mmCIF file of C-alpha atoms in Angstrom:
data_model
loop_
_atom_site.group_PDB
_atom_site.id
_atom_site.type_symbol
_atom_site.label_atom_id
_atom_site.label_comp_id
_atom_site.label_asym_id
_atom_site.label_seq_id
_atom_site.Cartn_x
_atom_site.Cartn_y
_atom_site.Cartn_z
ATOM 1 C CA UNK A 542 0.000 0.000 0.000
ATOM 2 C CA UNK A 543 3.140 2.145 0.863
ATOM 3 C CA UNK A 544 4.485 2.078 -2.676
ATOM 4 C CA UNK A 545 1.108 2.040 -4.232
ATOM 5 C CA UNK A 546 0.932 5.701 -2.656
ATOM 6 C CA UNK A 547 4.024 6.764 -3.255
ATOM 7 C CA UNK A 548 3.811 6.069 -6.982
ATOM 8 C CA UNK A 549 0.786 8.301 -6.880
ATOM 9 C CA UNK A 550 2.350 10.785 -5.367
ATOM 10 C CA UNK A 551 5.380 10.832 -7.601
ATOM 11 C CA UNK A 552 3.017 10.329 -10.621
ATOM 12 C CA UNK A 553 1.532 13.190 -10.010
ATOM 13 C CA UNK A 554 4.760 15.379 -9.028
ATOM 14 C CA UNK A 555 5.598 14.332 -12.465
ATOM 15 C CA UNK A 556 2.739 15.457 -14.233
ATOM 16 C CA UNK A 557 2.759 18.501 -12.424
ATOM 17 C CA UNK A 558 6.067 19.878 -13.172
ATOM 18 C CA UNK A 559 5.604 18.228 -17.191
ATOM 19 C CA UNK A 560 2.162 20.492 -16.818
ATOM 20 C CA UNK A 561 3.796 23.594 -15.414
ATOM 21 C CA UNK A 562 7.118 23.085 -17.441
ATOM 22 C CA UNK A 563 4.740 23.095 -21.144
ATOM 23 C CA UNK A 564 3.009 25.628 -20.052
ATOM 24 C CA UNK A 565 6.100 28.079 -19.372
ATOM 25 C CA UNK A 566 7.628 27.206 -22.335
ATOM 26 C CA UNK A 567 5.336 26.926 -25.092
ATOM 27 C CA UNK A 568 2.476 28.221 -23.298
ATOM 28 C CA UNK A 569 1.153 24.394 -24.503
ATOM 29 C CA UNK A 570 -2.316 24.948 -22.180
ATOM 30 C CA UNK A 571 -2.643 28.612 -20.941
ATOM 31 C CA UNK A 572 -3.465 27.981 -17.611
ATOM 32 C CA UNK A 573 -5.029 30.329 -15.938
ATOM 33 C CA UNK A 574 -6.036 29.034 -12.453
ATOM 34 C CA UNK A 575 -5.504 25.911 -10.082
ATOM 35 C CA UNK A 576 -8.049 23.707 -11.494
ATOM 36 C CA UNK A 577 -6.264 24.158 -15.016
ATOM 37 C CA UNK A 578 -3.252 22.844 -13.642
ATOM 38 C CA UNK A 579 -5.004 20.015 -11.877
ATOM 39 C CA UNK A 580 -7.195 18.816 -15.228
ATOM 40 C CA UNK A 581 -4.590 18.900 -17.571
ATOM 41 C CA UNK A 582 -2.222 17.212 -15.111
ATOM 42 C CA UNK A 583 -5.061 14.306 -14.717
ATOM 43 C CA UNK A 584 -5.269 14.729 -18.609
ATOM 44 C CA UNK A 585 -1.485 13.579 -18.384
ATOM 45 C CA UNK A 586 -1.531 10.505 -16.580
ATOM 46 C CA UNK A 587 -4.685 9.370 -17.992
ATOM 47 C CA UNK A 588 -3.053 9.790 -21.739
ATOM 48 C CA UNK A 589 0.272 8.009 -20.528
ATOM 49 C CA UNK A 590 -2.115 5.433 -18.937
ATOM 50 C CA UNK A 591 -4.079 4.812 -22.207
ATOM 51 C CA UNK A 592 -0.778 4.842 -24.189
ATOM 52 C CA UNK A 593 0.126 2.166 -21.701
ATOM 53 C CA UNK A 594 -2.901 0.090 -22.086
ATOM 54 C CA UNK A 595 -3.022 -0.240 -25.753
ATOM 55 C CA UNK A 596 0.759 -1.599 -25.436
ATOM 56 C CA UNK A 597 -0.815 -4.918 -24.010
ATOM 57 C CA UNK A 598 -1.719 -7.371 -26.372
ATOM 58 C CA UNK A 599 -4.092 -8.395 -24.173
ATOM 59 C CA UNK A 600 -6.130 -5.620 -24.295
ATOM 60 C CA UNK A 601 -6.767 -5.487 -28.077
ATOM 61 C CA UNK A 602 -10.283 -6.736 -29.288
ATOM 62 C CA UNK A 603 -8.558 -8.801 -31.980
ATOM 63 C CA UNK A 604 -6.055 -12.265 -31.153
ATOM 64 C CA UNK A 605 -2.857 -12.302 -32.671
ATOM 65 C CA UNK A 606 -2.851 -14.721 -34.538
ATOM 66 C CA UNK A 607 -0.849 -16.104 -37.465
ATOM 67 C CA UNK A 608 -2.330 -14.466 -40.318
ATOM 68 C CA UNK A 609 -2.155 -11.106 -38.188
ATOM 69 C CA UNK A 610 1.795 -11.959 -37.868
ATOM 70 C CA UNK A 611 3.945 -9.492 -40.013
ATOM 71 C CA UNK A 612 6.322 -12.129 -40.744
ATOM 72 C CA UNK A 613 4.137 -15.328 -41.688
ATOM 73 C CA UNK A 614 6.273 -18.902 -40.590
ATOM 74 C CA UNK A 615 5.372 -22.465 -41.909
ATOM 75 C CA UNK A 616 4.769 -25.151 -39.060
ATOM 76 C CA UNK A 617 8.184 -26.401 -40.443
ATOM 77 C CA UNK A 618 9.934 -22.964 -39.084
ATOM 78 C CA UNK A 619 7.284 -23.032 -35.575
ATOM 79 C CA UNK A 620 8.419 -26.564 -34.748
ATOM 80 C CA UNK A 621 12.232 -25.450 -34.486
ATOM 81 C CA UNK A 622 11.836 -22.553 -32.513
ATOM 82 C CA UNK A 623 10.678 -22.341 -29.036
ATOM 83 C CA UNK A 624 8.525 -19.749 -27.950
ATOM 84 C CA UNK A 625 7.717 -20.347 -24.545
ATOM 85 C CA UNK A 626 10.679 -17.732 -23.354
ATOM 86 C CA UNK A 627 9.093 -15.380 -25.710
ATOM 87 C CA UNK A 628 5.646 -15.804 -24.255
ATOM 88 C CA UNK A 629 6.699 -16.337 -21.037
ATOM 89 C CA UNK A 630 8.842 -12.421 -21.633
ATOM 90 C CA UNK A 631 5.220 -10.894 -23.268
ATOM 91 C CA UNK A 632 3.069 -12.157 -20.358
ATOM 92 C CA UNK A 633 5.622 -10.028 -17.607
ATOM 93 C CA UNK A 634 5.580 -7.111 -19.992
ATOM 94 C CA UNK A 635 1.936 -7.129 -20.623
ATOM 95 C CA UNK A 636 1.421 -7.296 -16.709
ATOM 96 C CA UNK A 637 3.391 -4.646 -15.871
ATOM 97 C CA UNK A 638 2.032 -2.551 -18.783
ATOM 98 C CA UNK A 639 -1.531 -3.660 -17.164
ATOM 99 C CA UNK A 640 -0.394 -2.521 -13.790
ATOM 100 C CA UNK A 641 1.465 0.653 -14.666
ATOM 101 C CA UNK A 642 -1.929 1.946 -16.656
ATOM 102 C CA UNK A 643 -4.296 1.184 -13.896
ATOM 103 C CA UNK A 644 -2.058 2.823 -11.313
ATOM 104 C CA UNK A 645 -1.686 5.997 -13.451
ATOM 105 C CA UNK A 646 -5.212 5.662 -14.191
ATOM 106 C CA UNK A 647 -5.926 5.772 -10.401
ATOM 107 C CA UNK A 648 -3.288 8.077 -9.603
ATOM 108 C CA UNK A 649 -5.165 10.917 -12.526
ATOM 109 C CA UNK A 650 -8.666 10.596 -10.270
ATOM 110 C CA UNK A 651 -6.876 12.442 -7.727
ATOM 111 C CA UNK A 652 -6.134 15.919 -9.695
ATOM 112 C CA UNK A 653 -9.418 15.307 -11.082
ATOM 113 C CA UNK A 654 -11.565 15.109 -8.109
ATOM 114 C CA UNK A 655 -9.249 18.012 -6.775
ATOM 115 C CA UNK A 656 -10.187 20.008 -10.053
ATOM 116 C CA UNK A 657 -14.091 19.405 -9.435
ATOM 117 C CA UNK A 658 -14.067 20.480 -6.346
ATOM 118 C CA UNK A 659 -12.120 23.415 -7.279
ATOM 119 C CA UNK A 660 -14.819 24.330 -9.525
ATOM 120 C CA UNK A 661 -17.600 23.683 -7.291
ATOM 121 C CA UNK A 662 -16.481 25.917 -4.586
ATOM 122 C CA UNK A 663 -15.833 28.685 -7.024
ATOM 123 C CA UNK A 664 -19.361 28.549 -8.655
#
């Protein structure tokens, strides 16, 4: 739970200063109050989240399979090579893709909700 909070607390140190830093240069968002900084920071992680999400091949709608392949092999080629490394590689990746997104996902509510209820006192 300890470094579940303190990668949403770094997360969203991060996005703050990537928020603040675009702004001053390029004047990227032209922020003009606290609940500018704290959507487009949420707007941050939750983009670097999604990126992070389509990554997995689990989360695509379509199977890879071997017509999808880019480089198409005979069952003479699949019998000599071994892909259980390979798979075994793709399923770590794909989990810590998984987990990555949904704690930057989770870690974006927080500006969020901060940004609403901005807003709500201020109307």
């Amino acid at each position: 739970m300890f470094r579940f909070v303190n990668f949403i607390i770094i997360s969203n140190a991060l996005s703050y200063v990537a928020v603040l830093y675009l702004d001053d240069k390029y004047n990227a968002f032209g922020i003009q109050s606290l609940s500018d900084v704290a959507f487009f920071m949420a707007l941050v992680l939750w983009a670097v989240s999604g990126v992070l999400h389509f990554l997995t091949r689990t989360s695509r709608s379509v199977a890879a399979n071997d017509a999808a392949d880019p480089i198409s092999m005979n069952s003479k080629v699949k019998s000599m090579v071994d892909f259980t490394a390979a798979k075994k590689a793709d399923a770590v990746m794909n989990a810590a893709n998984r987990s990555w997104s949904m704690g930057l996902f989770v870690a974006g509510l927080l500006p969020m909700l901060f940004c609403l209820v901005i807003k709500l006192i201020n109307s």
